[in-house]
Tab-separated table of C-alpha atoms and ligand atoms in Angstrom:
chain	number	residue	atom	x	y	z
A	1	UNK	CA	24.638	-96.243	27.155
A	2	UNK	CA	26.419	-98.866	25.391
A	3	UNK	CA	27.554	-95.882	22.789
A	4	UNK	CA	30.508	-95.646	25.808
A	5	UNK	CA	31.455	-99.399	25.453
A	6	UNK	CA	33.700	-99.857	21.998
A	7	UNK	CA	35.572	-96.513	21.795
A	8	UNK	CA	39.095	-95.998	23.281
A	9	UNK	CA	38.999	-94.149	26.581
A	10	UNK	CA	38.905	-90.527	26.697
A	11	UNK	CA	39.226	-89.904	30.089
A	12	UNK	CA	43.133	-90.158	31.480
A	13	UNK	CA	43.774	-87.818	27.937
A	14	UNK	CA	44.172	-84.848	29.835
A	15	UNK	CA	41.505	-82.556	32.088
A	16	UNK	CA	39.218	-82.601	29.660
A	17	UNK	CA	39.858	-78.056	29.283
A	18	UNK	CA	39.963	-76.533	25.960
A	19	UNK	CA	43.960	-76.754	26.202
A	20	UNK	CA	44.330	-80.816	26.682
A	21	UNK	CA	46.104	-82.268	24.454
A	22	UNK	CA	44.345	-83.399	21.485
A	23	UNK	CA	43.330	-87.162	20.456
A	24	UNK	CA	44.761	-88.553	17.416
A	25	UNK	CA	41.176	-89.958	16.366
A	26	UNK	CA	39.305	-86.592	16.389
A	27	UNK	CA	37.056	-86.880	13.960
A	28	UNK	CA	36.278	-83.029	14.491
A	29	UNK	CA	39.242	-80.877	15.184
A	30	UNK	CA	39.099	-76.897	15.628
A	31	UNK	CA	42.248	-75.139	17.149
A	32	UNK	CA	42.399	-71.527	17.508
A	33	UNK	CA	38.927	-71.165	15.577
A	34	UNK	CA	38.341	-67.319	14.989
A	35	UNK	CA	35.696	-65.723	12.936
A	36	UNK	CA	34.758	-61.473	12.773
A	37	UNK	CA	31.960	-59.932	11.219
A	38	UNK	CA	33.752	-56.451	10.975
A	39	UNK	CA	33.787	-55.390	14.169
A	40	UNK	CA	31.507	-58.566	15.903
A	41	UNK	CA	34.496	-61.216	17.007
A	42	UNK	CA	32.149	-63.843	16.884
A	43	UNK	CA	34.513	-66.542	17.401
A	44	UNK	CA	37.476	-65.151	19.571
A	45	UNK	CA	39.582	-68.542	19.779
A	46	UNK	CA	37.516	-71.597	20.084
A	47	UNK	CA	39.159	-75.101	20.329
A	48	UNK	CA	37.388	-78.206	20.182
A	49	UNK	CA	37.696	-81.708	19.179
A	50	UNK	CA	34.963	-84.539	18.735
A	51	UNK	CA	36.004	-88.149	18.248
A	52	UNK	CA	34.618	-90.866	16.132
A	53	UNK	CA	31.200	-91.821	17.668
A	54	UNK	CA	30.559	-89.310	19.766
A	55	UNK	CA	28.430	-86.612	20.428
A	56	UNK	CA	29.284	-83.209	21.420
A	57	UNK	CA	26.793	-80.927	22.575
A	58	UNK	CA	27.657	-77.314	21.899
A	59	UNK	CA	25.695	-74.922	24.015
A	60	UNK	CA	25.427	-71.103	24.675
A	61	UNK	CA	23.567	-68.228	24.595
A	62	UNK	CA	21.917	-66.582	21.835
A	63	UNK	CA	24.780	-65.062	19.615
A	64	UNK	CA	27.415	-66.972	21.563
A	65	UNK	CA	28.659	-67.883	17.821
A	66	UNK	CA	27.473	-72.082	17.678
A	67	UNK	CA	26.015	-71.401	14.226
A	68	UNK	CA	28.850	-69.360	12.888
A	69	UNK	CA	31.221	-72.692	13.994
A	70	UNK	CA	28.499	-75.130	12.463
A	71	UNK	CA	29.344	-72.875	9.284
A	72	UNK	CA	32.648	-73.213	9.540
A	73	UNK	CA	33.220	-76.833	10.178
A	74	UNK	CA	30.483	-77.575	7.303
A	75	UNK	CA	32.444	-76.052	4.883
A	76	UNK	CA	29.889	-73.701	4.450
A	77	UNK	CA	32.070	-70.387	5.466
A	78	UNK	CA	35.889	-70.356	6.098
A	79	UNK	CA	37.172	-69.185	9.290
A	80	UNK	CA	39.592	-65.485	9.762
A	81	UNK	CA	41.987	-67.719	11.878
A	82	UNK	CA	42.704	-71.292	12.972
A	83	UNK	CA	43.141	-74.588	11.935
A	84	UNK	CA	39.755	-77.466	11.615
A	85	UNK	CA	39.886	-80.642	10.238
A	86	UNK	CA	36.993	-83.123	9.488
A	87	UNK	CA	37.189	-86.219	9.305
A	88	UNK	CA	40.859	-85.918	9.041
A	89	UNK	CA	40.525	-83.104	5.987
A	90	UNK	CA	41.140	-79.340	6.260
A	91	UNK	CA	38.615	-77.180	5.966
A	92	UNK	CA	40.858	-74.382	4.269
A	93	UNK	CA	42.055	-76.776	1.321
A	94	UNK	CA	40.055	-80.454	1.348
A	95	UNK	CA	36.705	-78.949	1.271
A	96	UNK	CA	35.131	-81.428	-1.001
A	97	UNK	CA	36.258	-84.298	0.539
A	98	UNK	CA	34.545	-82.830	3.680
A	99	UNK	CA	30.990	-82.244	2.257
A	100	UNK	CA	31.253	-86.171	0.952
A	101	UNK	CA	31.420	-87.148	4.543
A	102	UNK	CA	29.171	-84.637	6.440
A	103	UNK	CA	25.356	-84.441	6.844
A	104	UNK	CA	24.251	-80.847	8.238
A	105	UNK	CA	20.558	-79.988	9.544
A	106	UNK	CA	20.512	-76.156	9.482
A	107	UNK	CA	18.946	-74.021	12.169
A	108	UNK	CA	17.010	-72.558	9.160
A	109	UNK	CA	15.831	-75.724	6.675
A	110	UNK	CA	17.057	-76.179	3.733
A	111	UNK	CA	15.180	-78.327	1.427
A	112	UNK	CA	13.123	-77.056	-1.457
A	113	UNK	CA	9.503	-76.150	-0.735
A	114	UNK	CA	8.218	-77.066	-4.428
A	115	UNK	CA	8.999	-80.300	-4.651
A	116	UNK	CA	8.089	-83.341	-2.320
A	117	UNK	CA	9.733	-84.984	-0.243
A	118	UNK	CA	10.745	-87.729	-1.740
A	119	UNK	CA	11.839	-85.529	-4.876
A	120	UNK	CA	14.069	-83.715	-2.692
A	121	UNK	CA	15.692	-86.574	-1.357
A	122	UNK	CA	16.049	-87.845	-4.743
A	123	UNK	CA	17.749	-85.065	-5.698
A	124	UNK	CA	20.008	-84.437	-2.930
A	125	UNK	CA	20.834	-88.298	-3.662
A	126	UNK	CA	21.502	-87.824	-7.382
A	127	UNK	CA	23.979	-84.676	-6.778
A	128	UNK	CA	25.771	-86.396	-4.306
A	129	UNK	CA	26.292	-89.264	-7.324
A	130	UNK	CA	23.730	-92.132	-6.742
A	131	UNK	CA	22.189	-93.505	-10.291
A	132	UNK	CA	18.253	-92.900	-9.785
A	133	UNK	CA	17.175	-95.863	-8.869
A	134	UNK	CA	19.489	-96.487	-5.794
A	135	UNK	CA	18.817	-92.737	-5.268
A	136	UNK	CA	14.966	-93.908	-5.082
A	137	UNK	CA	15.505	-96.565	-2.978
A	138	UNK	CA	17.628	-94.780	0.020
A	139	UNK	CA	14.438	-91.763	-0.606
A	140	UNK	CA	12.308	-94.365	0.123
A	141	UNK	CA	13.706	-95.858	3.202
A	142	UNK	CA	14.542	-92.523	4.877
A	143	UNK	CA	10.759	-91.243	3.969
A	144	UNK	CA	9.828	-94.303	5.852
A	145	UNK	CA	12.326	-93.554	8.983
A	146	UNK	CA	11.519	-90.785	9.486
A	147	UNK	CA	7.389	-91.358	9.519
A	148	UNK	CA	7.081	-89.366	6.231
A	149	UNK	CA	6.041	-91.695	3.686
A	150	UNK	CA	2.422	-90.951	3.710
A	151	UNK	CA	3.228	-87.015	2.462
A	152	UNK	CA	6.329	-88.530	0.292
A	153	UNK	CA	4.863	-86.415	-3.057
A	154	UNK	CA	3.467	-83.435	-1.482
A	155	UNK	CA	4.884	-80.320	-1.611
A	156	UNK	CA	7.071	-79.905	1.478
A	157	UNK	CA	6.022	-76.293	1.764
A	158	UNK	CA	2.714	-78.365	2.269
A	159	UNK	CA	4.391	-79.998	5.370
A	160	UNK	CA	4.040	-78.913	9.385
A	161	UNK	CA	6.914	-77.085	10.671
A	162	UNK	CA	7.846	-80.748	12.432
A	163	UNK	CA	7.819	-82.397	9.033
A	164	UNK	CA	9.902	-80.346	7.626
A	165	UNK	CA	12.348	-80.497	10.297
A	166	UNK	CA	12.612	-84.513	9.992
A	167	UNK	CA	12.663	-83.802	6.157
A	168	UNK	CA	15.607	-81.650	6.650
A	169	UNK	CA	17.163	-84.514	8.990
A	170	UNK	CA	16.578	-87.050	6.249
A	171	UNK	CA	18.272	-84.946	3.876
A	172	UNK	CA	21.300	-84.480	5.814
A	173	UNK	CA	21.510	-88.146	5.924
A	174	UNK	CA	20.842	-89.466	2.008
A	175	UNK	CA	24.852	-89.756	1.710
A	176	UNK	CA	25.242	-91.908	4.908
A	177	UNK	CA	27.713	-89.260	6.507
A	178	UNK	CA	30.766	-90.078	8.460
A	179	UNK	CA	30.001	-86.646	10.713
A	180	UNK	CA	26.486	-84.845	11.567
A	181	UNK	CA	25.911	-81.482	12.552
A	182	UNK	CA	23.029	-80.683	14.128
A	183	UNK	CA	22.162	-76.857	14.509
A	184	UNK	CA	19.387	-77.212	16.802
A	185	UNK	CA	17.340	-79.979	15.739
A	186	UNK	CA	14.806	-79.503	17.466
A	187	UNK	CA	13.594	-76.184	18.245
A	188	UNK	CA	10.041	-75.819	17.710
A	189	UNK	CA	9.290	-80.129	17.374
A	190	UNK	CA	6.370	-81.259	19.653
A	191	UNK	CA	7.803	-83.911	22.557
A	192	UNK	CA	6.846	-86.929	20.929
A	193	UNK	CA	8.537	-85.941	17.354
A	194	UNK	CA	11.648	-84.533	20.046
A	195	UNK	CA	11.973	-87.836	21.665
A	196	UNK	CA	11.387	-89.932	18.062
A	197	UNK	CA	14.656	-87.447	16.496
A	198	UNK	CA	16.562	-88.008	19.677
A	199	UNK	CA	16.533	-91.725	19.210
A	200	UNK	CA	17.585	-91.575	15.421
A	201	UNK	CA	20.336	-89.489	16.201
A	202	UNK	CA	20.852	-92.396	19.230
A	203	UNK	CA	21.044	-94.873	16.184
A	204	UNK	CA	23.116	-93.319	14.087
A	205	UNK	CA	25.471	-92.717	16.654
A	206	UNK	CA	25.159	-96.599	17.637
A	207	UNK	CA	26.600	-97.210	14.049
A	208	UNK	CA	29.383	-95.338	14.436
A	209	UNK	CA	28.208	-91.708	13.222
A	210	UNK	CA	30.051	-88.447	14.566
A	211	UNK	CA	27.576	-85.792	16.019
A	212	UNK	CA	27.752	-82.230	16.856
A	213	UNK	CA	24.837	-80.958	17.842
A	214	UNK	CA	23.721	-77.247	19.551
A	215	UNK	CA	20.731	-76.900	21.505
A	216	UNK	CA	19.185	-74.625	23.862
A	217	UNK	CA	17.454	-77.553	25.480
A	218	UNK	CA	19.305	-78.809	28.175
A	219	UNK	CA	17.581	-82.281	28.709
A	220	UNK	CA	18.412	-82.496	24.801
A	221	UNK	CA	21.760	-82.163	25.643
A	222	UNK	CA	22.202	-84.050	28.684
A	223	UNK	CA	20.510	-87.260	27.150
A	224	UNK	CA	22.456	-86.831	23.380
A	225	UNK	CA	26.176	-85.640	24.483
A	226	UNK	CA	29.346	-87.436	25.687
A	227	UNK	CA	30.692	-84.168	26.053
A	228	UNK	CA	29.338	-80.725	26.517
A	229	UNK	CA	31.090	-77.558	25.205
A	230	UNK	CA	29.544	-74.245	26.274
A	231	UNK	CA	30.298	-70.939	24.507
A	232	UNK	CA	29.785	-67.513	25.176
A	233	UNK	CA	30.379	-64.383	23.457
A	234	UNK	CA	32.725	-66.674	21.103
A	235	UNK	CA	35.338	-68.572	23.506
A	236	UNK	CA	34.860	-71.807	25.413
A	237	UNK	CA	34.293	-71.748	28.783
A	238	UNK	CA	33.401	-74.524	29.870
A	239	UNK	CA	34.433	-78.378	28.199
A	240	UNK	CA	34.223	-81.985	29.840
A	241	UNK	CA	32.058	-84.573	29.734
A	242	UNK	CA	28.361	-84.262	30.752
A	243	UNK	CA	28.953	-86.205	33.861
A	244	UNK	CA	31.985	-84.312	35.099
A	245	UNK	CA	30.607	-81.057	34.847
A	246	UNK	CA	27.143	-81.871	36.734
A	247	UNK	CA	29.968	-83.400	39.127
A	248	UNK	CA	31.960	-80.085	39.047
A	249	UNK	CA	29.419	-77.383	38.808
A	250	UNK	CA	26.059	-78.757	39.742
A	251	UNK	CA	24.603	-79.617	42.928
A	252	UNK	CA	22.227	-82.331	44.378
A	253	UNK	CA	19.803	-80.509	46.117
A	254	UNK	CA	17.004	-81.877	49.005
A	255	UNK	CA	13.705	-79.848	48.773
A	256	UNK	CA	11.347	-79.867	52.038
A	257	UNK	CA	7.771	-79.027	52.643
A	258	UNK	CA	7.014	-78.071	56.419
A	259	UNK	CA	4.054	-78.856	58.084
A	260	UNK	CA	1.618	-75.337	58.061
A	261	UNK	CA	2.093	-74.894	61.702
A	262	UNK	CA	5.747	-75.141	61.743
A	263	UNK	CA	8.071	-72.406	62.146
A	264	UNK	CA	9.685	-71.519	58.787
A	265	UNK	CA	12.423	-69.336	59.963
A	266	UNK	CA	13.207	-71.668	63.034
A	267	UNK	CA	13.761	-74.300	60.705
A	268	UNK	CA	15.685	-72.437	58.177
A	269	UNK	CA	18.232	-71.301	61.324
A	270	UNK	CA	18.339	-75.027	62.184
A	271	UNK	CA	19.322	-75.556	58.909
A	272	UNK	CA	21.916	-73.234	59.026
A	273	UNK	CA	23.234	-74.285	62.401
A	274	UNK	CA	23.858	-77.919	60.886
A	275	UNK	CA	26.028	-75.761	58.478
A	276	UNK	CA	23.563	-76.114	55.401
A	277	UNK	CA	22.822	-73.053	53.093
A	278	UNK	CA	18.832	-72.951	52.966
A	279	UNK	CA	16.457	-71.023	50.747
A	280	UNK	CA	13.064	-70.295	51.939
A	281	UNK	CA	10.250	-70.432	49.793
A	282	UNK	CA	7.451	-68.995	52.514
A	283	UNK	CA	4.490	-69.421	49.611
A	284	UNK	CA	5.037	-73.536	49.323
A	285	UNK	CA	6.269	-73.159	52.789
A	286	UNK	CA	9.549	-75.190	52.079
A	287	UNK	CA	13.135	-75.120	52.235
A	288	UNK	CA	16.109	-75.762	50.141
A	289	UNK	CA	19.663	-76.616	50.292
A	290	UNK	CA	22.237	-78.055	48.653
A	291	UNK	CA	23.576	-81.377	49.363
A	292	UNK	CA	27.289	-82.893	49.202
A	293	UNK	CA	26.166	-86.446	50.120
A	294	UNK	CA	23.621	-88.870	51.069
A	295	UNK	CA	24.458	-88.337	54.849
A	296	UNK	CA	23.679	-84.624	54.217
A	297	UNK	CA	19.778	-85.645	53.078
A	298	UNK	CA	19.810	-87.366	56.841
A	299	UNK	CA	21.770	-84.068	58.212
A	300	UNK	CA	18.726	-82.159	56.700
A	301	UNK	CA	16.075	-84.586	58.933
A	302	UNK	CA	18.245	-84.599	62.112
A	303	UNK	CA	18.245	-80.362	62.105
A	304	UNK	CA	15.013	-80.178	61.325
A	305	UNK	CA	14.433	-82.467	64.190
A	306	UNK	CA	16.641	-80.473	66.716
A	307	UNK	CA	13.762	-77.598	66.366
A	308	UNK	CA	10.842	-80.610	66.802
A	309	UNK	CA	9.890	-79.920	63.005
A	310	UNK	CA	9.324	-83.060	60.260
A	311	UNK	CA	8.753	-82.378	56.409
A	312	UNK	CA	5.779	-83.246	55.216
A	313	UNK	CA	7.266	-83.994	51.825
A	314	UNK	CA	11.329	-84.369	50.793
A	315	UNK	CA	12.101	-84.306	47.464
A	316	UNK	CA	15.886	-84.609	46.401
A	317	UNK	CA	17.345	-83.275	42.969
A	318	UNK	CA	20.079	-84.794	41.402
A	319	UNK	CA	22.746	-82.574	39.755
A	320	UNK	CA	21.255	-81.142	36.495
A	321	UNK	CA	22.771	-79.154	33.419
A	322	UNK	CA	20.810	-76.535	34.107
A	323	UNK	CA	22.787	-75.781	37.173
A	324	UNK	CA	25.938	-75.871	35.330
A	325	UNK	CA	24.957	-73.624	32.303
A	326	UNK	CA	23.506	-71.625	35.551
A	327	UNK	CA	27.245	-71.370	36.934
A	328	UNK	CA	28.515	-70.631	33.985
A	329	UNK	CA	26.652	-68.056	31.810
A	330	UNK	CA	25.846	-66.229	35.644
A	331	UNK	CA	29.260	-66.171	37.424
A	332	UNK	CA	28.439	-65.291	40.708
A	333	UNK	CA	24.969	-66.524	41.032
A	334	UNK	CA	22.036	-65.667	43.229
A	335	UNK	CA	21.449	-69.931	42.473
A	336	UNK	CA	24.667	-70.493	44.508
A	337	UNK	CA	22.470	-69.130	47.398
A	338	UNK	CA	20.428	-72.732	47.149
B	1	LIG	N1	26.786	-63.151	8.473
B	1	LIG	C1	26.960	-62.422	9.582
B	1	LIG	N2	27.246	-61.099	9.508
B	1	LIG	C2	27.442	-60.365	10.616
B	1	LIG	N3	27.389	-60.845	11.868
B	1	LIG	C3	27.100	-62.154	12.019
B	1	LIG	C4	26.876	-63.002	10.889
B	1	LIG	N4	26.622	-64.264	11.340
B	1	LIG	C5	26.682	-64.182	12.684
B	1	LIG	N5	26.970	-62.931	13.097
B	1	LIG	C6	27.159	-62.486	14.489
B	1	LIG	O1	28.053	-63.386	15.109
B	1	LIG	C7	27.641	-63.663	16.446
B	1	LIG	C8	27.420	-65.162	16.613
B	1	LIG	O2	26.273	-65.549	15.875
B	1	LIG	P1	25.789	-67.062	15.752
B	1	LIG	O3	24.691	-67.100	14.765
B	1	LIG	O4	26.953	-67.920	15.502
B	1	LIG	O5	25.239	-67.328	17.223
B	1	LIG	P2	24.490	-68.616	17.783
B	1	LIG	O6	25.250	-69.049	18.988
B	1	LIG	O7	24.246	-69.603	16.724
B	1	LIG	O8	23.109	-67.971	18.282
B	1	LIG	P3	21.607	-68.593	18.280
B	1	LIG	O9	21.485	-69.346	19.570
B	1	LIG	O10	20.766	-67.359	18.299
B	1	LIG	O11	21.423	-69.412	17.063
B	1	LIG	C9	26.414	-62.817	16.690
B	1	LIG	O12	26.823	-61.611	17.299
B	1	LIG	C10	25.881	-62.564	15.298
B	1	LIG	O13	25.183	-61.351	15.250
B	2	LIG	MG1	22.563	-70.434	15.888
């Protein structure tokens, strides 16, 4: 990912928790964040920073509070406590200059269903200052981007849900902003249209654009994000880069299908006796365990062999985010078992 390649480093700034120090070139900046809804504390003291270039991926459960941040960093609602900058400007007092510099794709869209696509972007080009015909011209070009040029002066309430998703995308992007913040993107988008999003967001990130981006899709995540910031019920608990927490909280795991006539619980002692932590499956008639190493996938063989059993099948599982949103939003999981 050559995205990695012309920034400053970011590792060596600390352990990478929610109390490091923070960078000088954040390009997003929240300290102390809180936000109630009467009684609901749906941000209870969130810090996070984002620098120029990167992604963040901000995950969590339903209600964890990712939109009401969004809102808050956007501009679009102030915060009950805290301090956030963008792109170097307060939130509480610069607001304008932040909305100049930020794109944001809503969880809910936000473009206007009576008038077409390219109208919309027109417009959304015009209020932000552009004389009509350059205002045309950058319509045009992100119609065309974004594979919408063919249904450029329908209605959009004429388009499919996925249309109006990279409509909503394209508008967030007529002012060429500095920052991005994606509120899941793409929740309800069929793979191909998922995959075509993730690598404009990829592009615009190549040339230097800021992203924040929620998702409940963890693949989403892993491929998009530098760094990974989960919340739940409105504080951080967990924030590092994608790699260091798969390193940290997941585990590689080595999957094996016995033979029918082989002795499942024989092998799953066996197992245990070469001091791994197997899981039986009896209906696929396999076993899993975790895995520190590469010797351990060969440790996993030689016990198997100490009970005259081979796999028909090995499989091994690298380290995924699932695990580690796993570990985190269940604390003393049954998945630990594995
Ligand atoms: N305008 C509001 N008035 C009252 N409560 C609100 C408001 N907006 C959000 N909340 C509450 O704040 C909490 C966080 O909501 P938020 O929308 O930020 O969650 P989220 O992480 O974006 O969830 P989702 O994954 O469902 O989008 C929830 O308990 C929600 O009910
Ligand atoms: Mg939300």
């Amino acid at each position: 990912m050559d995205r990695h390649a012309p920034q400053e480093p970011r590792r060596g700034d600390g352990d990478g928790r929610a109390g490091r120090p923070l960078s000088q070139d954040a390009m997003i900046r929240a300290v102390g964040v809180r936000k109630s809804f009467g009684d609901v504390h749906a941000l209870d003291g969130v810090d996070i920073e984002v620098e120029r270039g990167r992604v963040l991926g901000l995950l969590g459960h339903n209600g964890a509070g990712k939109t009401t941040l969004v809102n808050i960093l956007a501009t679009v609602s102030p915060a009950s406590a805290g301090t956030v900058t963008v792109a170097g400007f307060d939130v509480a007092t610069q607001g304008a200059e932040i909305r100049a510099r930020i794109g944001v794709t809503g969880q809910f869209a936000s473009v206007d269903e009576y008038l077409s696509g390219f109208r919309n972007l027109v417009l959304i080009g015009r209020l932000l200052g552009a004389g009509r015909r350059e205002a045309a011209a950058r319509a045009t070009e992100l119609l065309e981007l974004f594979e919408l040029t063919g249904a450029a002066h329908q209605p959009s309430r004429t388009y499919s849900g996925g249309m109006r998703r990279r409509l909503d995308l394209a508008a967030s992007l007529v002012g060429r902003p500095d920052v991005l913040f994606l509120d899941e993107p793409t929740t309800g988008l069929d793979p191909a249209t998922r995959i075509a999003l993730w690598e404009t967001v990829e592009k615009l990130v190549a040339g230097g654009t800021t992203v924040l981006l929620t998702t409940q899709y963890l693949d989403e995540a892993d491929r998009l994000a530098d760094w990974i910031t989960v919340l739940s019920k409105g504080r951080v608990v967990a924030s590092d880069t994608t790699d260091r927490l798969k390193a940290d909280l997941g585990h590689r795991s080595v999957r094996v299908v016995l033979p029918p006539a082989a002795d499942l619980t024989a092998a799953a002692a066996a197992l245990t006796a070469g001091g791994f932590r197997p899981r039986s499956d009896a209906g696929e008639h396999a076993l899993t365990t975790p895995v520190d190493t590469s010797a351990g996938i060969a440790g996993v063989i030689r016990a198997l062999d100490t009970v005259g059993t081979q796999a028909v099948e090995l499989t091994v599982k690298e380290p995924s985010l699932d695990d580690v949103y796993l570990a985190l939003t269940h604390p003393s999981p049954a998945a630990d078992a594995a």
